[in-house]
Coordinates of C-alpha atoms in Angstrom, one line a residue:
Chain A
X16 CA 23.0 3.5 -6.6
X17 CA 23.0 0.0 -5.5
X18 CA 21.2 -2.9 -7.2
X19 CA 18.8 -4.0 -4.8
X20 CA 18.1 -0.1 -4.9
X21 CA 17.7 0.4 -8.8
X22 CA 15.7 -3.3 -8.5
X23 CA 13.3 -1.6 -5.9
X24 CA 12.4 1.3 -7.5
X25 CA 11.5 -0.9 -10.9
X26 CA 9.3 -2.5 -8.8
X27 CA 7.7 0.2 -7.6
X28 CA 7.5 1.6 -11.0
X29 CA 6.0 -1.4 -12.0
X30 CA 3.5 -1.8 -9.4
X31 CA 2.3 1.8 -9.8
X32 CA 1.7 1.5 -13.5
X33 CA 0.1 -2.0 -13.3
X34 CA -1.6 -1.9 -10.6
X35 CA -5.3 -0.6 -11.9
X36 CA -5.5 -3.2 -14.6
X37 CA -4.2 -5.7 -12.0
X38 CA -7.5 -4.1 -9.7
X39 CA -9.8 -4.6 -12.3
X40 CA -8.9 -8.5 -13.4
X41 CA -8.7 -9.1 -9.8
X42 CA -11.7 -7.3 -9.1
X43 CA -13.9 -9.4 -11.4
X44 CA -12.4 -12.6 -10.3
X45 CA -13.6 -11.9 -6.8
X46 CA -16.4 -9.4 -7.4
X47 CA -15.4 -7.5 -4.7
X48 CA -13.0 -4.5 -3.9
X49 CA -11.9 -5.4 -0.5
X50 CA -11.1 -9.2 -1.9
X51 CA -9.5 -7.6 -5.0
X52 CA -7.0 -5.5 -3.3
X53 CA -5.9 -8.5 -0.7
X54 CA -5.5 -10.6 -4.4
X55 CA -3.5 -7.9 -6.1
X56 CA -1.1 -7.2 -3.1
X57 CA -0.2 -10.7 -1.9
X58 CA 0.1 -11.0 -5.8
X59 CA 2.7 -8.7 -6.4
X60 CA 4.2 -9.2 -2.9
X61 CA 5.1 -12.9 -4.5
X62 CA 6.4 -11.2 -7.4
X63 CA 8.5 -8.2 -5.6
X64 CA 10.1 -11.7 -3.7
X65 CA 10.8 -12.9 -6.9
X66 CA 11.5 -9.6 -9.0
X67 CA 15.2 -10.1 -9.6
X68 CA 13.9 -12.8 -11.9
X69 CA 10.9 -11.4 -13.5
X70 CA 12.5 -8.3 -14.0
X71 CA 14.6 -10.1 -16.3
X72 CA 11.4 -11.9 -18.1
X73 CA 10.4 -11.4 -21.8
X74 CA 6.7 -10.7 -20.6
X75 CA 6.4 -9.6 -16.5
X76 CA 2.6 -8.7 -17.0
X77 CA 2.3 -12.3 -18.2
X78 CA 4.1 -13.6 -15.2
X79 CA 2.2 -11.3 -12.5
X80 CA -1.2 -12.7 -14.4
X81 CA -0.4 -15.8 -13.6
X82 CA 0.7 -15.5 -9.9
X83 CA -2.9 -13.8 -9.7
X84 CA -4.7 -16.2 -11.6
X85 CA -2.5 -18.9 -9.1
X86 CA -3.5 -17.3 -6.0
X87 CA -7.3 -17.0 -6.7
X88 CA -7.3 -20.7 -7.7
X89 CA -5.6 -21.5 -4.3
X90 CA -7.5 -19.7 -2.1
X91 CA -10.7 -21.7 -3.4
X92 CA -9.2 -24.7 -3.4
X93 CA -8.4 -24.1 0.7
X94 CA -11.9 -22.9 0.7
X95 CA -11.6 -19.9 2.2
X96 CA -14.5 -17.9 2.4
X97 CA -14.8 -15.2 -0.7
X98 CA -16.7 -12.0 0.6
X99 CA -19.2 -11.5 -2.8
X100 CA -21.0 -8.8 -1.9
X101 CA -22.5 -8.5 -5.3
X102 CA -24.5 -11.9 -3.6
X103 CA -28.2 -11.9 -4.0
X104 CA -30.4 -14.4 -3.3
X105 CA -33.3 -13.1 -5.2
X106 CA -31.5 -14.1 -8.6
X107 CA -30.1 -12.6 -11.4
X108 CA -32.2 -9.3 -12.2
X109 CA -35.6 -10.4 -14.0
X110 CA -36.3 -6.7 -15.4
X111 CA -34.8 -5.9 -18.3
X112 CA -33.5 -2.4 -18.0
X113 CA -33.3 0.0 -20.3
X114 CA -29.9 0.7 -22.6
X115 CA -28.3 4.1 -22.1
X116 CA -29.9 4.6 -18.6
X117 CA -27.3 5.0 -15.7
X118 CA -29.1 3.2 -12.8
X119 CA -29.8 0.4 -15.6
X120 CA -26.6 -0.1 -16.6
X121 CA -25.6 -0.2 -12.8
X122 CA -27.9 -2.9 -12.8
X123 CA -26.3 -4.7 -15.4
X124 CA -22.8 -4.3 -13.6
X125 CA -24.2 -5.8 -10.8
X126 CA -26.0 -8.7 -12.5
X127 CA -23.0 -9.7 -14.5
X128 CA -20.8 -9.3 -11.4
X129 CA -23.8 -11.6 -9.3
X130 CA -23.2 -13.9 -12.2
X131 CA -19.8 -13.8 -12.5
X132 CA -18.8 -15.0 -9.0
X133 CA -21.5 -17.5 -9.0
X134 CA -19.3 -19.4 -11.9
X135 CA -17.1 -22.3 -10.3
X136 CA -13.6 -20.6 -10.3
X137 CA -12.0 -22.0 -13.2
X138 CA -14.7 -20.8 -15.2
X139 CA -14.4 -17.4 -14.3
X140 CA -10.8 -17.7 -14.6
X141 CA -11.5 -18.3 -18.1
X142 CA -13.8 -16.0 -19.0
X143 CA -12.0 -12.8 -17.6
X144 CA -8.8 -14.0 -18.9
X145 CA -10.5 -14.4 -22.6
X146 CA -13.0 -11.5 -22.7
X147 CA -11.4 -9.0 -20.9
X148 CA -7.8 -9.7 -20.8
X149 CA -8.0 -10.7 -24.5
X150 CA -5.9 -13.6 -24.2
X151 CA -5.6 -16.2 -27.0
X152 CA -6.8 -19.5 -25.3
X153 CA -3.0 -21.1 -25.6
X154 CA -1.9 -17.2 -23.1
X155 CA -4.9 -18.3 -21.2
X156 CA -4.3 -22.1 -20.9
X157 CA -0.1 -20.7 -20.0
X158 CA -1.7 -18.6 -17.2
X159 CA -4.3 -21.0 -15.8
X160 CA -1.6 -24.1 -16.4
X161 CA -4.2 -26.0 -18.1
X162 CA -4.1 -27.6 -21.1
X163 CA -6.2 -25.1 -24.3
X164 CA -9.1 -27.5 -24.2
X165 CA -9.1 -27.0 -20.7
X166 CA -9.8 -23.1 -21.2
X167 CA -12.1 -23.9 -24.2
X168 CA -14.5 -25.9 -22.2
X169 CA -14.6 -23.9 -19.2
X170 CA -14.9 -20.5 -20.8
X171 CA -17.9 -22.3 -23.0
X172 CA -19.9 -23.5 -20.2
X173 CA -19.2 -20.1 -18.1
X174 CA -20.8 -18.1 -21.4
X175 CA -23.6 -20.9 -21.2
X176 CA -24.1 -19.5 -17.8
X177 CA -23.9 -15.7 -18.3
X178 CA -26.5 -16.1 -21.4
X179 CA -28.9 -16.3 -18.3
X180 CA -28.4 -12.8 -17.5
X181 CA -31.3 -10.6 -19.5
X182 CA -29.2 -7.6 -19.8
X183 CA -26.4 -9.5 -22.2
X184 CA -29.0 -11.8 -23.3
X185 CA -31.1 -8.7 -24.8
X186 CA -28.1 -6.7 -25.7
X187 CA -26.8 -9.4 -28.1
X188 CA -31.3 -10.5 -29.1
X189 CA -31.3 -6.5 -29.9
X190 CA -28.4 -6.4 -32.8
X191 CA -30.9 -9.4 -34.2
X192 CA -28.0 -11.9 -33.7
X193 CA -29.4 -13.9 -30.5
Chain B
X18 CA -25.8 -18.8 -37.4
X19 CA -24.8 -20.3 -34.1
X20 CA -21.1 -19.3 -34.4
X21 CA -22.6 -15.6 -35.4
X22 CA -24.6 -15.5 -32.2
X23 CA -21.6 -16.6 -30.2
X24 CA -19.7 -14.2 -31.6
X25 CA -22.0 -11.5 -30.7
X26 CA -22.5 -12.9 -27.3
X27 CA -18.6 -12.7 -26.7
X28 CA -18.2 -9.3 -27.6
X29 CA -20.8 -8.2 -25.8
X30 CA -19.7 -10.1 -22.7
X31 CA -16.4 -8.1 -23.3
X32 CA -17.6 -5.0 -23.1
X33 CA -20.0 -5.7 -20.2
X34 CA -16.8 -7.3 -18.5
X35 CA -15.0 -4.0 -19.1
X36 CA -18.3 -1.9 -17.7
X37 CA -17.8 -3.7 -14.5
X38 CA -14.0 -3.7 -14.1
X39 CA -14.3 -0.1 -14.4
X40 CA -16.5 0.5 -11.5
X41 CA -13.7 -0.7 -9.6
X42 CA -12.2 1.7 -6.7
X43 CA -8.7 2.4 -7.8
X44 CA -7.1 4.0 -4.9
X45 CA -3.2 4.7 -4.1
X46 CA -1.0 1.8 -4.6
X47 CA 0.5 0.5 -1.2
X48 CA 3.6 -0.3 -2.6
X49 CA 5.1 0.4 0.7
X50 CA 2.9 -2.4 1.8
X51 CA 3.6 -4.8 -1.2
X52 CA 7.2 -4.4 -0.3
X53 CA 7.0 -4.9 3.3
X54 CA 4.5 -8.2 2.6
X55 CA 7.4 -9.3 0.3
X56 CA 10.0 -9.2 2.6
X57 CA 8.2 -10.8 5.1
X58 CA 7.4 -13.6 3.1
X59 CA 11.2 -13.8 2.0
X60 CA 12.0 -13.9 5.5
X61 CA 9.6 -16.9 6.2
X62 CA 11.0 -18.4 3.4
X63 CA 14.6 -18.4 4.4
X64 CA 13.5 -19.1 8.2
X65 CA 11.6 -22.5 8.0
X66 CA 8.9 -24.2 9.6
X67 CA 10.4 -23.5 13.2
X68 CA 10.7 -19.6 12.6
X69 CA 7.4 -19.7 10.4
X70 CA 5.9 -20.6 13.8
X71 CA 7.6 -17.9 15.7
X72 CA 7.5 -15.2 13.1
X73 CA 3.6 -15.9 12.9
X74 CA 3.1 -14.5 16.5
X75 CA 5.4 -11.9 16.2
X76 CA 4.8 -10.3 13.0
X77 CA 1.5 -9.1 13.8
X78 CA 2.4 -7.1 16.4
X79 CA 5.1 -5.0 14.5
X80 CA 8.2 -6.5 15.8
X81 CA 9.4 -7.3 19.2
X82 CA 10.7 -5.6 22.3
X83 CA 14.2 -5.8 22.7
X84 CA 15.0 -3.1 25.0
X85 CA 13.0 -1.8 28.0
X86 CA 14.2 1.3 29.7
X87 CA 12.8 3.8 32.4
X88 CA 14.1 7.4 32.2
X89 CA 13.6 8.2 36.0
X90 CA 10.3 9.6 35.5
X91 CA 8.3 6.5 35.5
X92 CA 8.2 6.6 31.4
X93 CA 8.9 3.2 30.2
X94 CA 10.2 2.8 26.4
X95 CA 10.5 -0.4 24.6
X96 CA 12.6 -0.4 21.5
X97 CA 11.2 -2.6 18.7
X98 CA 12.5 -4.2 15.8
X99 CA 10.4 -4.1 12.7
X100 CA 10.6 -5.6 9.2
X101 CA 12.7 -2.5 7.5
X102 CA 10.8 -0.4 5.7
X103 CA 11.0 0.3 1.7
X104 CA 12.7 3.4 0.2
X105 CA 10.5 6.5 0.4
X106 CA 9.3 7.5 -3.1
X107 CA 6.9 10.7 -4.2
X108 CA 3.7 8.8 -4.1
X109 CA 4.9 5.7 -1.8
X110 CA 5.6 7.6 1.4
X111 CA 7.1 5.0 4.4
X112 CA 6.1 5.0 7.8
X113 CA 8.6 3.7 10.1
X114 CA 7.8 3.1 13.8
X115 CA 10.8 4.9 15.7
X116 CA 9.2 3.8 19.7
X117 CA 6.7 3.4 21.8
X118 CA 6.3 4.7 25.0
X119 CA 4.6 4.2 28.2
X120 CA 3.4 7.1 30.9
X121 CA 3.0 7.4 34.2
X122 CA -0.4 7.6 33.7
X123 CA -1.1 4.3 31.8
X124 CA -1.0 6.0 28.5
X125 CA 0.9 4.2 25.5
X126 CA 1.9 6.3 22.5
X127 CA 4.0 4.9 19.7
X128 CA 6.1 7.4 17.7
X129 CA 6.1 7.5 14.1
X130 CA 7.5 9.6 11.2
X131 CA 5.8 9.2 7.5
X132 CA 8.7 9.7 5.2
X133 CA 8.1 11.2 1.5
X134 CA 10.4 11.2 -1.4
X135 CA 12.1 14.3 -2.8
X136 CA 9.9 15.9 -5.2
X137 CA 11.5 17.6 -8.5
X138 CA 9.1 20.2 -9.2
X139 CA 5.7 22.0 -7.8
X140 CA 4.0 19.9 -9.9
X141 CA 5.0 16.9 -7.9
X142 CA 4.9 18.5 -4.8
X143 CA 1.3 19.5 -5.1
X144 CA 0.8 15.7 -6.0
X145 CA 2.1 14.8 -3.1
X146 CA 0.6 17.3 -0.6
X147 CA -2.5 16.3 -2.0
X148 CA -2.0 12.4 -1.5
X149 CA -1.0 13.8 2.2
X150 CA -4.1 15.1 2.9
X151 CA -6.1 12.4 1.8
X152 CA -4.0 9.8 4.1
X153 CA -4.6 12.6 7.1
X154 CA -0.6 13.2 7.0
X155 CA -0.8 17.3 6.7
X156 CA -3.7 19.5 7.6
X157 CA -6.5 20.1 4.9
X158 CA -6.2 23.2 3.2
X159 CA -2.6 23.0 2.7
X160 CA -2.8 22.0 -1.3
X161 CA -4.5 25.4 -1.9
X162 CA -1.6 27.4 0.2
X163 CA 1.0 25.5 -2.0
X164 CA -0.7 25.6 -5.1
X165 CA -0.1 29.6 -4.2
X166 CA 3.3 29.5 -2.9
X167 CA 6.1 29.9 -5.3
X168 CA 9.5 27.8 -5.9
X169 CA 12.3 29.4 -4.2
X170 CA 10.0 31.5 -1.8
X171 CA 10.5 31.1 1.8
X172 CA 7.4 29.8 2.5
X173 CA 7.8 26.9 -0.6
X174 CA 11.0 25.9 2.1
X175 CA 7.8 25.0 4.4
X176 CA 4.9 23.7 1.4
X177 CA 6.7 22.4 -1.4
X178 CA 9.5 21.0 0.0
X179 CA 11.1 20.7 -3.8
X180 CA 14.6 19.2 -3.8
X181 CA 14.1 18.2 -0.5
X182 CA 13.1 14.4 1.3
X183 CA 10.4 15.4 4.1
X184 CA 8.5 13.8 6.8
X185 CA 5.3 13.8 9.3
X186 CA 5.9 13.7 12.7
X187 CA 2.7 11.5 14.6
X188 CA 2.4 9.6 17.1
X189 CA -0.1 6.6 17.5
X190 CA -2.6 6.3 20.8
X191 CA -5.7 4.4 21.5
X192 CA -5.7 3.1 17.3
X193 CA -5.7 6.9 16.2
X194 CA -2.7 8.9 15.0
X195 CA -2.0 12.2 15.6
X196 CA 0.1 14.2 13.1
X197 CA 2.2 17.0 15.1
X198 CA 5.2 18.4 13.1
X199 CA 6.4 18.0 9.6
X200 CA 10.1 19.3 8.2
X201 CA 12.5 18.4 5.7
X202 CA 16.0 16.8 5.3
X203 CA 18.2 17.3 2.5
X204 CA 18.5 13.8 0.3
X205 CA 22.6 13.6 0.6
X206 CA 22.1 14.7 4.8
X207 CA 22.2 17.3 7.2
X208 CA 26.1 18.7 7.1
X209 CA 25.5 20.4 9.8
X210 CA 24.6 19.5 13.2
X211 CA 21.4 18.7 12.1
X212 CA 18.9 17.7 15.1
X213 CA 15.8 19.0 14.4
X214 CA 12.3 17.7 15.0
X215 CA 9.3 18.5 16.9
X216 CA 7.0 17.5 19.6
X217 CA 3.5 17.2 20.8
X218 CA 3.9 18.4 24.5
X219 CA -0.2 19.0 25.2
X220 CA -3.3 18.1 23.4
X221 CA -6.4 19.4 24.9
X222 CA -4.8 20.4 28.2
X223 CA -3.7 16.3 28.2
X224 CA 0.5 15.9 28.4
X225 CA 1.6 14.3 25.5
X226 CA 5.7 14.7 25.7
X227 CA 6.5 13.0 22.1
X228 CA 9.5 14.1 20.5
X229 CA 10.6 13.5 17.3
X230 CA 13.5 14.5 15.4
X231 CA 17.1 13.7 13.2
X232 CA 20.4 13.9 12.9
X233 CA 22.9 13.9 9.8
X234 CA 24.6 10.3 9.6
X235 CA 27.8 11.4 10.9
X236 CA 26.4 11.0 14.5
X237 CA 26.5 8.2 16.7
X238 CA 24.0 9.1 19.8
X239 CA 22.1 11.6 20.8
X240 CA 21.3 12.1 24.8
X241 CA 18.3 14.2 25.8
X242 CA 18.5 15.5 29.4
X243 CA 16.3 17.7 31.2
X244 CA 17.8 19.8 33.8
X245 CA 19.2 17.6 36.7
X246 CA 17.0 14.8 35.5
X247 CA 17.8 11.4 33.9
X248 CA 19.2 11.5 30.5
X249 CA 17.8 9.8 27.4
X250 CA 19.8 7.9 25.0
X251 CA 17.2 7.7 22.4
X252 CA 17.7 4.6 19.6
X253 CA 18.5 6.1 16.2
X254 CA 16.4 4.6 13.2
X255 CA 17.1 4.6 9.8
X256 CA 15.2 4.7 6.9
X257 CA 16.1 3.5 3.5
X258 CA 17.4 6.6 1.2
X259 CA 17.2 9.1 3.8
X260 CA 21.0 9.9 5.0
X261 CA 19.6 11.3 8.4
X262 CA 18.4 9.1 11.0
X263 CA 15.4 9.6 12.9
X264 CA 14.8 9.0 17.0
X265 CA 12.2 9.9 19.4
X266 CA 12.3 10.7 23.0
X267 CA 9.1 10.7 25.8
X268 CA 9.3 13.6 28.1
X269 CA 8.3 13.8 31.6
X270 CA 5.4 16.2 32.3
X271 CA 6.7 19.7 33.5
X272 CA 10.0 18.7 32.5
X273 CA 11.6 22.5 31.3
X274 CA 13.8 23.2 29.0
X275 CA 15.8 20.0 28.3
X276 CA 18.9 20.0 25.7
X277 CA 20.4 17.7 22.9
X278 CA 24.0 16.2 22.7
X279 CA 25.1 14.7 19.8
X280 CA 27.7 12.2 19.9
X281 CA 30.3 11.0 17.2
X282 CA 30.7 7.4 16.2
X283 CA 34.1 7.3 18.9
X284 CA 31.5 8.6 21.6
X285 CA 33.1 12.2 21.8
X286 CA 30.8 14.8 22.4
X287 CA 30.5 16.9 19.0
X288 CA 27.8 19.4 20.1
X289 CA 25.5 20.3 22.9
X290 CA 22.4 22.9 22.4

């Protein structure tokens, strides 16, 4: 088996075992799944270009974050248009709904979704990278090629934001913490 | 108390983040497609600004023609080259455009086989027949006849396919495809004459005249004739991993029976049937 063979089908390897949590970080960046799928393939299509050398890295999944988190940040800064379908212009929900209930928690999804995409960028860049990536803010600062106080701020103003969504808001008033 | 409420705030916003990223659709990987995209933007890379510019209006439409030819019976077939496709795998089948042709009639069709990787076991093979059927590859209903059919049976020669790389047969017309024949090659290639395929001649009383089919790798050409008519030296396409190479001809309505040569790489005629 030739190289470029035994490179290809790590690759493919790769892609297939990374690509849901790739879907799902992508997926809240954009808040929506059309968006999300472009983001994840002409993601890994940079890195299959490149894969001779992140094959060889320490950390791909760090690498692939980061030509993600890249790619997102480009797009806005060309301004392309983002297709949010989450998008309502009635606001974020104004009913609190009740805990355990599907439909309600649907309704949370969405109004953390609505929420989410209505953050500048960098902030949700931030926040998903922090709170549901789980990265330390120096792995988050690496992937956003900011500086740490960089991510602090903008994750802290992005979770000033989300605290106007009731369904966190109540969640976190309910444990008698908020 | 403030650091307590944030605390609480970020944990929650954790697993509300996590509720949401799991609504997400996650559907096959296109890995076929990542791969293709990568190449392509290799090629750009490598091709600079002046063959960016080219590459932008050619890309789109699949390739370019580089051969036209008329067989006698007013069917005109353009060869195209296309960015070459990835190595088929279980789950990551590859569809590779093998011509497109155009009938008296007006009517363009594009041939096309859908190439699967070899699966190991029934296990796989049910995986994949089931992955076929969502992507409209094989008829519905097929995943139960398999989940039936046992290893080593004649019929698993036909379902399973185990051991074995096999392809789709379609062709493309109007923006819809039309699966017409599927069949298997062995992974190291056919050591016999190996020319197989299969064609769509009607479809609702409409002529079709697709062929597809392939030969092993020791082969050179293949001609297609139909009685006294023009003969057809059909381009051979390869696709990564498959030893055989694939080739389709258009045949002229009412055309008969028609027959294959198969050519070595000197040009000597190794076989006619």
């Amino acid at each position: 088996m030739g190289e470029k063979q035994t490179l290809d089908e790590e690759f493919q390897q790769f892609a297939a075992v990374r690509w849901p949590k790739l879907l799902r970080t992508a997926y809240l960046l954009t808040g929506e799944q059309h968006a999300a799928e472009d983001l994840v393939q002409s993601s890994l299509e940079r890195v299959y270009v490149a894969w001779r050398k992140v094959s060889a890295a320490d950390d791909r999944d760090a690498y692939v974050r980061r030509v993600m988190v890249n790619a997102h940040a480009r797009k806005h800064r060309k301004r392309l248009k983002e297709y949010l379908s989450a998008h309502d212009d009635t606001g974020i929900g104004s009913d609190l709904p009740e805990r355990g209930d599907r439909i309600a928690q649907a309704d949370d999804r969405a109004a953390l979704l609505r929420a989410l995409v209505q953050l500048p960028p960098r902030q949700r860049e931030a926040v998903v990278l922090r709170y549901w990536e789980d990265l330390s803010e120096v792995q988050a600062a690496e992937c956003m090629g900011c500086s740490v106080g960089a991510v602090k701020s903008n994750a802290a103003r992005g979770i000033a934001k989300l605290r106007a969504i009731p369904a966190l808001a109540n969640a976190v008033g309910s444990r008698g913490t908020w | 108390m403030e650091e307590e409420r944030q605390s609480a705030l970020e944990m929650e916003l954790g697993v509300a983040l996590a509720e949401a990223a799991d609504s997400v659709w996650i559907g096959p990987v296109p890995t076929a497609a990542v791969m293709a995209g990568g190449r392509r933007r290799r090629a750009r890379r490598r091709a600079g600004v002046a063959a960016l510019a080219a590459l932008a209006v050619l890309l789109p439409a699949g390739g370019f023609a580089v051969a036209v030819a008329t067989d006698g019976e007013g069917i005109r077939s353009a060869d195209r080259v296309a960015a070459p496709p990835a190595v088929p795998g279980l789950l990551t089948p590859v569809t590779v455009s093998l011509g497109t042709f155009t009938y008296p009639d007006g009517a363009v069709r594009k041939a096309e086989v859908t190439v699967y990787g070899a699966p190991r076991t029934k296990e796989e093979s049910l995986r994949q027949i089931q992955l076929a059927e969502e992507r409209g590859d094989l008829p519905g209903g097929l995943s139960t006849a398999a989940k039936n059919t046992e290893p080593g049976s004649e019929q698993a020669a036909h379902t399973l396919h185990i051991g074995s790389i096999w392809y789709v047969a379609s062709y493309v017309e109007g923006g819809e495809r039309h699966m017409f024949s599927s069949s298997s090659v062995s992974p190291g290639g056919s050591s016999s004459q190996g020319s197989g395929g299969g064609g769509a001649y009607n479809r609702r009383g409409k002529h079709i005249g697709v062929w597809v089919g392939e030969v092993g790798s020791q082969y050179g050409a293949v001609e297609i004739g139909w009685g006294r008519q023009a003969k057809l030296r059909p381009r051979l396409v390869s696709v990564p991993g498959v030893a055989d190479k694939f080739y389709a001809a258009a045949m002229p309505e009412k055309a008969g029976p028609f027959h294959i040569t198969l050519y070595d790489k000197e040009g000597k005629v190794v076989s006619r049937h």
